[in-house]
PDB file of C-alpha atoms in Angstrom:
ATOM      1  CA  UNK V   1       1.731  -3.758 -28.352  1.00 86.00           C
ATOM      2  CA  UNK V   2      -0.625  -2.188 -25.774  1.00 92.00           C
ATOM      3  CA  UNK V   3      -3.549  -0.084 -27.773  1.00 95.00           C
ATOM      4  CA  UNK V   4      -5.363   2.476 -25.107  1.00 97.00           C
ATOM      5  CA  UNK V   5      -8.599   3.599 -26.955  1.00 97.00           C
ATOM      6  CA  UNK V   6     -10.621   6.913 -25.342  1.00 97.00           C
ATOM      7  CA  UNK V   7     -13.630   8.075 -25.707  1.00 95.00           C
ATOM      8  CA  UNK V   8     -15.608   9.782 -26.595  1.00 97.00           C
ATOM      9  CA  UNK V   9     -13.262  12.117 -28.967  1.00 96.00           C
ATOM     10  CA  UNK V  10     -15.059  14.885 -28.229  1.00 97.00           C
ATOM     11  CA  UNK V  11     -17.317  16.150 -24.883  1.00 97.00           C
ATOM     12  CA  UNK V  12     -19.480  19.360 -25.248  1.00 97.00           C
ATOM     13  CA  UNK V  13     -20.019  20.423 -21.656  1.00 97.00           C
ATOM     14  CA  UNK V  14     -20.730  23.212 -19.950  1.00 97.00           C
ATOM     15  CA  UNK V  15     -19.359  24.730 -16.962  1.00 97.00           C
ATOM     16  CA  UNK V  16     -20.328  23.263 -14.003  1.00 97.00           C
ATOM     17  CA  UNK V  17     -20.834  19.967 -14.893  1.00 97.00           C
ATOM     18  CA  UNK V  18     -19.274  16.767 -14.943  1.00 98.00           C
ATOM     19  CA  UNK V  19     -17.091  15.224 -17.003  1.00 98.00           C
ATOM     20  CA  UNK V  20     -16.495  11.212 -17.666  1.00 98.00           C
ATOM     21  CA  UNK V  21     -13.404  10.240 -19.745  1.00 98.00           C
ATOM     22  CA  UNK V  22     -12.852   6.297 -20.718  1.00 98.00           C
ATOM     23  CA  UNK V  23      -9.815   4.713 -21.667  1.00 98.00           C
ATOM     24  CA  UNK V  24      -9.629   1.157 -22.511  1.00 97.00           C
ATOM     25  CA  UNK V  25      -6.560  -1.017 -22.701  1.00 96.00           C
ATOM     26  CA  UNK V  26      -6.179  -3.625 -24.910  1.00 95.00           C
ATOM     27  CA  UNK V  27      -5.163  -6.419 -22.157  1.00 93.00           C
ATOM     28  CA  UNK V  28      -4.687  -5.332 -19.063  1.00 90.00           C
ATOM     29  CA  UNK V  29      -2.352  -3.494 -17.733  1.00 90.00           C
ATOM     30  CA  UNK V  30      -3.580  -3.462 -13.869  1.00 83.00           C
ATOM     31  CA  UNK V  31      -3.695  -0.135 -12.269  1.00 79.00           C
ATOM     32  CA  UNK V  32      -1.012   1.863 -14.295  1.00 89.00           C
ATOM     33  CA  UNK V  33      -2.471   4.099 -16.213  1.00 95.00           C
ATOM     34  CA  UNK V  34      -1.705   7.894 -15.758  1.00 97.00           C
ATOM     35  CA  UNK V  35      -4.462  11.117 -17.390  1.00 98.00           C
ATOM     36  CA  UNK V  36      -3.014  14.512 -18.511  1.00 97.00           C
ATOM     37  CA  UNK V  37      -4.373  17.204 -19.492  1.00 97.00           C
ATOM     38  CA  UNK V  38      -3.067  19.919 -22.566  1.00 94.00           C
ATOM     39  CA  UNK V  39      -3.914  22.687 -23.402  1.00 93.00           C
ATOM     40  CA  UNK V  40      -2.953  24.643 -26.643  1.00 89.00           C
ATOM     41  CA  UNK V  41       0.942  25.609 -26.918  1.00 87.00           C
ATOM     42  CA  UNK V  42       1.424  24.373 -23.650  1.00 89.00           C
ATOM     43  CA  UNK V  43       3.312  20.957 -22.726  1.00 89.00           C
ATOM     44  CA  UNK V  44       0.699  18.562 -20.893  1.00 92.00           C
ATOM     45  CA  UNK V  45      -0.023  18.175 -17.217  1.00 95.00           C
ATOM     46  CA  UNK V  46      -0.560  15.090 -15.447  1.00 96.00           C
ATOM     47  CA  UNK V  47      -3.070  14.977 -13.786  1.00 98.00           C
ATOM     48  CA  UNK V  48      -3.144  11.442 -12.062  1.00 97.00           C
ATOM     49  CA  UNK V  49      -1.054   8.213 -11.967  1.00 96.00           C
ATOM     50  CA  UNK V  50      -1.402   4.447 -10.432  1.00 94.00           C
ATOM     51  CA  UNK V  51      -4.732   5.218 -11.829  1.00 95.00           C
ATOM     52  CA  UNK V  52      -6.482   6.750  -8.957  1.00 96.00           C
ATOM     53  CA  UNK V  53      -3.771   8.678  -7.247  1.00 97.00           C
ATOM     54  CA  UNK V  54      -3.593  12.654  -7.853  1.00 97.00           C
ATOM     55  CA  UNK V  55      -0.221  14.483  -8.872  1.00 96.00           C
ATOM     56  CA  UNK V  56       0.687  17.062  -6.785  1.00 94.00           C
ATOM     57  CA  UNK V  57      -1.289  20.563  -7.062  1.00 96.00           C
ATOM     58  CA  UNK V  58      -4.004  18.811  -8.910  1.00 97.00           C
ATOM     59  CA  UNK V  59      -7.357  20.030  -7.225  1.00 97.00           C
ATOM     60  CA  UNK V  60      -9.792  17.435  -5.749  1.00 98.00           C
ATOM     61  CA  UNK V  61     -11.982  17.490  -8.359  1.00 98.00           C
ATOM     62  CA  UNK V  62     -10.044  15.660 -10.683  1.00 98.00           C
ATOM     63  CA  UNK V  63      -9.971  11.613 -10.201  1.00 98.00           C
ATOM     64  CA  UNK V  64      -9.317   8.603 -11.959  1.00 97.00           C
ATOM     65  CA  UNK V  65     -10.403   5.075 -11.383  1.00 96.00           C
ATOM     66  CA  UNK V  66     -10.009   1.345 -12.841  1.00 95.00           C
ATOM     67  CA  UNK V  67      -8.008  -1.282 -13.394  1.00 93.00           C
ATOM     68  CA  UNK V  68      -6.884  -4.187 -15.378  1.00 93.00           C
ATOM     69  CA  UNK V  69      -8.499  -2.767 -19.072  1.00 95.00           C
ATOM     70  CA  UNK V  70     -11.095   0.002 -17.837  1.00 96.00           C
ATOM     71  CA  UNK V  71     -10.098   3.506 -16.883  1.00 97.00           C
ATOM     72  CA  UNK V  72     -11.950   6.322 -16.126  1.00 98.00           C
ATOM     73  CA  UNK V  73     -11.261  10.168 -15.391  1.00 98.00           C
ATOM     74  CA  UNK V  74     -14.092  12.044 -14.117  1.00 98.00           C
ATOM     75  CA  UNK V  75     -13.215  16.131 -13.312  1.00 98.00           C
ATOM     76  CA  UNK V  76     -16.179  17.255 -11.108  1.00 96.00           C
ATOM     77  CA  UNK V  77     -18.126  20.713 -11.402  1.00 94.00           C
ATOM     78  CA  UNK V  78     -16.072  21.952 -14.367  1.00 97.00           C
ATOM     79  CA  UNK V  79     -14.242  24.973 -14.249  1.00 97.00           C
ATOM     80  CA  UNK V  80     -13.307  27.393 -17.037  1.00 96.00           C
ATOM     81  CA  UNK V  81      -9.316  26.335 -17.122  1.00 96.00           C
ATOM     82  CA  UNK V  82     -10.410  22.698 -17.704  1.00 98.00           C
ATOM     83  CA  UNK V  83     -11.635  22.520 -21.154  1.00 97.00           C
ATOM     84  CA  UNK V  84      -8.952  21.068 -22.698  1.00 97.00           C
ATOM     85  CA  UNK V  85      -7.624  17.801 -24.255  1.00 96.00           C
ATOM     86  CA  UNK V  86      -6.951  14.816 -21.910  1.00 98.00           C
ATOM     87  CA  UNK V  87      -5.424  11.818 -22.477  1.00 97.00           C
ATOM     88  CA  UNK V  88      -4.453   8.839 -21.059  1.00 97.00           C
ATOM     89  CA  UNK V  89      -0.994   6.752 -20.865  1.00 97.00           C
ATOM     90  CA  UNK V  90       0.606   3.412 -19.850  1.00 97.00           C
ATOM     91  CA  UNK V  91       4.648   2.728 -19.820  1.00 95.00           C
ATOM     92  CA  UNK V  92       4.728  -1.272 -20.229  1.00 92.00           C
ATOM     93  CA  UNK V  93       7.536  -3.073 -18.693  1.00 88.00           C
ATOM     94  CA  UNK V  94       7.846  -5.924 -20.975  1.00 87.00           C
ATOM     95  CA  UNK V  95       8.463  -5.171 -23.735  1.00 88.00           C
ATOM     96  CA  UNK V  96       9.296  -1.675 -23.196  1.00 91.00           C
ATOM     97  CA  UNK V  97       7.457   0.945 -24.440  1.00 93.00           C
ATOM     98  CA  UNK V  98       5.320   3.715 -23.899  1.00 95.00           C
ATOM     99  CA  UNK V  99       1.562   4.055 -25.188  1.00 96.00           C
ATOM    100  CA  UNK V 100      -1.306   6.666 -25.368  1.00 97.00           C
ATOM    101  CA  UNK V 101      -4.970   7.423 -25.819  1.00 97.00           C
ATOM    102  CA  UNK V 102      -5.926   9.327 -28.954  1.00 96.00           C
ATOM    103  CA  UNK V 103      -7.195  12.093 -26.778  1.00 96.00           C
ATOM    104  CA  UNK V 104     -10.342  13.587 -25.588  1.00 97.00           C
ATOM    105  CA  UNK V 105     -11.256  17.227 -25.945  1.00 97.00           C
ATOM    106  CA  UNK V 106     -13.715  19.101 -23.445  1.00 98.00           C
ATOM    107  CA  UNK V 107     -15.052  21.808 -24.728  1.00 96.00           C
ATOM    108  CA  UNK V 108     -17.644  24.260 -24.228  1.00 93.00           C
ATOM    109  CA  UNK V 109     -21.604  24.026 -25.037  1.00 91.00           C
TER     110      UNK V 109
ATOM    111  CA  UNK X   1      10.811  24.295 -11.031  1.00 94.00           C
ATOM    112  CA  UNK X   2      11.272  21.157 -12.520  1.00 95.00           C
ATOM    113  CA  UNK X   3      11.736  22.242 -16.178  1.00 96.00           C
ATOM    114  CA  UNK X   4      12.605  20.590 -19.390  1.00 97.00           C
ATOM    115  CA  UNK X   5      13.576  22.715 -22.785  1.00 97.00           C
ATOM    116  CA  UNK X   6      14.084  21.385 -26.341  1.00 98.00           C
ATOM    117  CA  UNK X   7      15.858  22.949 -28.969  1.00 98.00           C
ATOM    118  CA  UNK X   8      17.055  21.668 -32.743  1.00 97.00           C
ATOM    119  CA  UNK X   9      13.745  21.857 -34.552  1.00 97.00           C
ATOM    120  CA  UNK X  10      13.077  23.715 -37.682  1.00 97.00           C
ATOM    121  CA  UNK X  11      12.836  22.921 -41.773  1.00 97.00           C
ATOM    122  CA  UNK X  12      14.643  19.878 -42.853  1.00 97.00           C
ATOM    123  CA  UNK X  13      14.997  18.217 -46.481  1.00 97.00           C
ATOM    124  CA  UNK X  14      13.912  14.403 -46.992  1.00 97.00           C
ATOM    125  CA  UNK X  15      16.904  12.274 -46.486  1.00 96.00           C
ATOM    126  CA  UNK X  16      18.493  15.036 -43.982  1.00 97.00           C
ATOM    127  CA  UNK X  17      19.469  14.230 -40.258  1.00 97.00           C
ATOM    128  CA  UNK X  18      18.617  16.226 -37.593  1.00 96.00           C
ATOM    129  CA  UNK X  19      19.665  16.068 -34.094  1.00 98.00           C
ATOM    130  CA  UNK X  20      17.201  17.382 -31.407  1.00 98.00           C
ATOM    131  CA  UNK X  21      18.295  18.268 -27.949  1.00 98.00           C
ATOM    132  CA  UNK X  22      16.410  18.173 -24.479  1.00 98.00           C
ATOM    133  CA  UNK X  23      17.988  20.465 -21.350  1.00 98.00           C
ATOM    134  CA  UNK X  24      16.329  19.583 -17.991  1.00 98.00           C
ATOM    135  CA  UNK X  25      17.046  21.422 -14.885  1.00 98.00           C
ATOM    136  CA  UNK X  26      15.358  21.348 -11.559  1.00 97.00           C
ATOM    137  CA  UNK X  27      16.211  18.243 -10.992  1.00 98.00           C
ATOM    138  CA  UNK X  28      19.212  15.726 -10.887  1.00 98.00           C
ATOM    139  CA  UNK X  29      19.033  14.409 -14.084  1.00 98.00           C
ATOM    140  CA  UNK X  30      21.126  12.063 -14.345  1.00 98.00           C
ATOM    141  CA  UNK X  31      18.724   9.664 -11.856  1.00 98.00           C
ATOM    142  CA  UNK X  32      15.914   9.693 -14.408  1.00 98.00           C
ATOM    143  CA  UNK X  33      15.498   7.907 -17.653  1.00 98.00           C
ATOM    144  CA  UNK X  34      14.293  10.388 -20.420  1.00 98.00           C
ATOM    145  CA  UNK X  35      12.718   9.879 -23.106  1.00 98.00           C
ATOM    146  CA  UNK X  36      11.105  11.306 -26.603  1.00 98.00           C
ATOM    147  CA  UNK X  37       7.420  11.635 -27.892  1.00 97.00           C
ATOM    148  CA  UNK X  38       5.897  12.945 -30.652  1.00 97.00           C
ATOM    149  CA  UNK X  39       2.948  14.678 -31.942  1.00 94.00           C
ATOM    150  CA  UNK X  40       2.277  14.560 -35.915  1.00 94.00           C
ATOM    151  CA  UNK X  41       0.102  17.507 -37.092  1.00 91.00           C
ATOM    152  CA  UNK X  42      -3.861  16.271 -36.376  1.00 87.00           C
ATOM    153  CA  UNK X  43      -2.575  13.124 -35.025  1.00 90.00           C
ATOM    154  CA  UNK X  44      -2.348  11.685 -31.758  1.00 90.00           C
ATOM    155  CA  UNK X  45       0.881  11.064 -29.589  1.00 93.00           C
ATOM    156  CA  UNK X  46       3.735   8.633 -30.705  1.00 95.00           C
ATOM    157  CA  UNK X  47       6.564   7.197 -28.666  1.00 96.00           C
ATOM    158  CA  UNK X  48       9.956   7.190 -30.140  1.00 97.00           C
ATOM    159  CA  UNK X  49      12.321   5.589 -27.456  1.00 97.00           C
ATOM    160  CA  UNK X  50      13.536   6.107 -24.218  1.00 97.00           C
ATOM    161  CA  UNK X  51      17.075   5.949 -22.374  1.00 98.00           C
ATOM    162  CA  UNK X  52      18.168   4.150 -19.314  1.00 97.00           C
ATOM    163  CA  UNK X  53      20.157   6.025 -16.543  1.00 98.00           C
ATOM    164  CA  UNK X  54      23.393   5.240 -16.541  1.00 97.00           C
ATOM    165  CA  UNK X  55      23.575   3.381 -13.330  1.00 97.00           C
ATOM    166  CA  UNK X  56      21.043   1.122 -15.037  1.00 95.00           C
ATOM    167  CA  UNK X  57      23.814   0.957 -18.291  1.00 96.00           C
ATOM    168  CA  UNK X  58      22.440   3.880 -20.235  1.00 96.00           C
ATOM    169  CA  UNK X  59      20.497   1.469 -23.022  1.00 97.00           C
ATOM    170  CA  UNK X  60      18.135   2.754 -25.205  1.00 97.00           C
ATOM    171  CA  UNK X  61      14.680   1.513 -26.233  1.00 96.00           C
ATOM    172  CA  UNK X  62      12.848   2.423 -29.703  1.00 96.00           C
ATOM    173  CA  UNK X  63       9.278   2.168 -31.356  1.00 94.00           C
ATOM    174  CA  UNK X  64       9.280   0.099 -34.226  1.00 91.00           C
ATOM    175  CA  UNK X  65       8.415   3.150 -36.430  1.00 88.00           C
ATOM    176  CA  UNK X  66      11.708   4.508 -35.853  1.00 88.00           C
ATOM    177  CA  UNK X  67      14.288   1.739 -34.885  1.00 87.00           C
ATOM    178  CA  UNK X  68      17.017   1.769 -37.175  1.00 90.00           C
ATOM    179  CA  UNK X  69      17.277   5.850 -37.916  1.00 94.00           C
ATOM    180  CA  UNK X  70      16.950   7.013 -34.071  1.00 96.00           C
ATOM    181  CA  UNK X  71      19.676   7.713 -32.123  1.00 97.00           C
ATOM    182  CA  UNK X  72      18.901   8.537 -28.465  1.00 98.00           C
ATOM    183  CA  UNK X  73      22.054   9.620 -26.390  1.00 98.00           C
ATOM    184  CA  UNK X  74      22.478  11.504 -22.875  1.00 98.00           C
ATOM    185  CA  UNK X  75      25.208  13.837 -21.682  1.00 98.00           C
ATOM    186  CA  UNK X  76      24.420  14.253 -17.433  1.00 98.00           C
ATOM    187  CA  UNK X  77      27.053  16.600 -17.144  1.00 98.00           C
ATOM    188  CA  UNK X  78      25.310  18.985 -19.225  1.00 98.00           C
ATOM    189  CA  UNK X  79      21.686  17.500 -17.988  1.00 98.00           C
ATOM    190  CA  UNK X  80      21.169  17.103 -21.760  1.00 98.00           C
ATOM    191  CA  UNK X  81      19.709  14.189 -23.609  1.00 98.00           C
ATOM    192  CA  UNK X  82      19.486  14.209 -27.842  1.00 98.00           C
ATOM    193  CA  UNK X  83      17.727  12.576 -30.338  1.00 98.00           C
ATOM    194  CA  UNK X  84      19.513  11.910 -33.986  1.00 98.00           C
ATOM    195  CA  UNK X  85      17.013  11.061 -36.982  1.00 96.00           C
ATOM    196  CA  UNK X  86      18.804  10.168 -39.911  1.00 96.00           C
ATOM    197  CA  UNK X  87      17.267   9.555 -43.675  1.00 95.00           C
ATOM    198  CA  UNK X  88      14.325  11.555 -42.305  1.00 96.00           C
ATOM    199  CA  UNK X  89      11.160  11.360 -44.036  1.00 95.00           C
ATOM    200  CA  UNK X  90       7.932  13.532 -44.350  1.00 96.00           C
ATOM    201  CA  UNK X  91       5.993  11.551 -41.908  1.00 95.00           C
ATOM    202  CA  UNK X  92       8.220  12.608 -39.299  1.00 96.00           C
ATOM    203  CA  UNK X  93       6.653  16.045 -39.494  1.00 97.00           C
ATOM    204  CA  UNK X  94       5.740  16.343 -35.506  1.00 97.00           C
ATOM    205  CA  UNK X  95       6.429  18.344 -32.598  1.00 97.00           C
ATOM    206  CA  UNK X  96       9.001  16.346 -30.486  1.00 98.00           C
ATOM    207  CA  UNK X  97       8.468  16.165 -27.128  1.00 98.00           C
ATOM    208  CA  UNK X  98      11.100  15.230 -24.458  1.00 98.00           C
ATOM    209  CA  UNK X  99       9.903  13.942 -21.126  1.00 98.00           C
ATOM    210  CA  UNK X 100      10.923  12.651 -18.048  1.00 98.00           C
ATOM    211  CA  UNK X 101       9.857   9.486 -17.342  1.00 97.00           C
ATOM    212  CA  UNK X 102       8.580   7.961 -13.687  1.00 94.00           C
ATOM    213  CA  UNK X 103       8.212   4.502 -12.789  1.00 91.00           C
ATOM    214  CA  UNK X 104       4.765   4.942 -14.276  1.00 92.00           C
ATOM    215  CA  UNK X 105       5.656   6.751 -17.509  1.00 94.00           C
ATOM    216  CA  UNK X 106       6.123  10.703 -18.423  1.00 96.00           C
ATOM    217  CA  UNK X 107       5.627  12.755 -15.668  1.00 95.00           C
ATOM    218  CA  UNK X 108       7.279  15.882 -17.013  1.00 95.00           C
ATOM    219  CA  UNK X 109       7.187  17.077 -20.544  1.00 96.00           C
ATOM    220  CA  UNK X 110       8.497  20.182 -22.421  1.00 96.00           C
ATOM    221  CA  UNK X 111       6.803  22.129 -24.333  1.00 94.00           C
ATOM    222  CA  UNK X 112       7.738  20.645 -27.531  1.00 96.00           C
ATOM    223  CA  UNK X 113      10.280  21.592 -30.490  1.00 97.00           C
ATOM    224  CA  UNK X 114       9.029  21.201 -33.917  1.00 97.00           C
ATOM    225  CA  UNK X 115      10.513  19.734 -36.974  1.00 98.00           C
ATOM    226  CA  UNK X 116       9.475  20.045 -40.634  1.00 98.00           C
ATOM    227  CA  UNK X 117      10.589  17.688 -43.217  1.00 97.00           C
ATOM    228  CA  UNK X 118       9.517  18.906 -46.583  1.00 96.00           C
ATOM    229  CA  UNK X 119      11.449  19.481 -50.179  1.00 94.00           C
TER     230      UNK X 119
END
């Protein structure tokens, strides 16, 4: 079984800022990894796939990067709507099954 | 709008069933697999299984947590798919979330239905 561990758990940012997200895999799992973001009573987002590539609608200052076991989403000059909890996610092929990050919540300073 | 809506939750005894439901629309269903998460309260997301399309035979997979008492089944004329927990227990407290799943993973997620198991 494929573990993904994030950190940290928690960010305390303020608006403006920058924001760096890490997921690790526990072997590698090349360049499929995808980030989404939830917020409260609200089904999650995503926000990128293939690791680096941004869903449709998601603004530019969202990105992801990595590959094999070291993943990163950094969300540029944060804005009010984006503290929230992210996390990250892997489908494996073989054998099936689907994994995710514990989460990492952005909130505000 | 590419939607997905669950329905079933709600307050269940230990050893009860339940059988949770998962209507998509916006989409053709029947060309995706779907497949069921969930979230236990304070805890992190949990895969429960997944089903095939049915050009690709309609089988199902399962987490080890659940194999054995989860039943996932898909109706594409009603662009439904269902979960069925039997014997449930009161770690399967969660919101249960169906998704749609991509090549990569779940790319579209409902908003959740919640189920209680408690005496």
């Amino acid at each position: 079984e494929i573990v993904l561990t994030q950190s940290p758990a928690t960010l305390s940012l303020s608006p403006g800022e920058r924001a760096t997200v890490s997921c690790r895999a526990s072997q590698s799992v090349t360049s499929y990894v995808a980030w989404f973001q939830q917020k409260p009573g609200q089904a999650p987002r995503l926000l990128i796939y293939d690791g680096s590539k941004r869903a449709t609608g998601i603004p530019a200052r969202f990105s992801g990067s990595g590959s094999g076991t070291d993943f990163t989403l950094t969300i540029d000059s944060l804005e009010p709507e984006d503290f929230a909890l992210y996390f990250c996610h892997h489908r494996n092929n073989w054998p099936p099954e689907l994994t995710f990050g514990g989460g990492t919540k952005i909130d505000i300073k | 709008e590419v939607q997905l809506v669950e329905s079933g939750g709600g307050l269940v005894k230990p050893g009860e069933s339940l059988r949770l439901s998962c209507t998509g629309s916006g989409f053709s269903f029947g060309d995706y697999e779907m497949s069921w998460v969930r979230q236990a309260p304070g805890k992190g997301l949990e895969w429960v299984g997944f089903i095939r399309t049915k050009a690709s035979g309609g089988t199902t997979e399962y987490s080890a947590s659940v194999k054995g008492r989860t039943s996932i089944s898909r109706d594409d004329s009603k662009n439904t798919a269902y979960l069925q927990v039997n014997n449930l227990k009161i770690e399967d407290t969660a919101l249960y979330y169906c998704t749609r799943l991509g090549w990569f993973g779940a790319e579209i997620w409902g908003q959740g239905t919640l189920v209680t198991v408690s005496s």
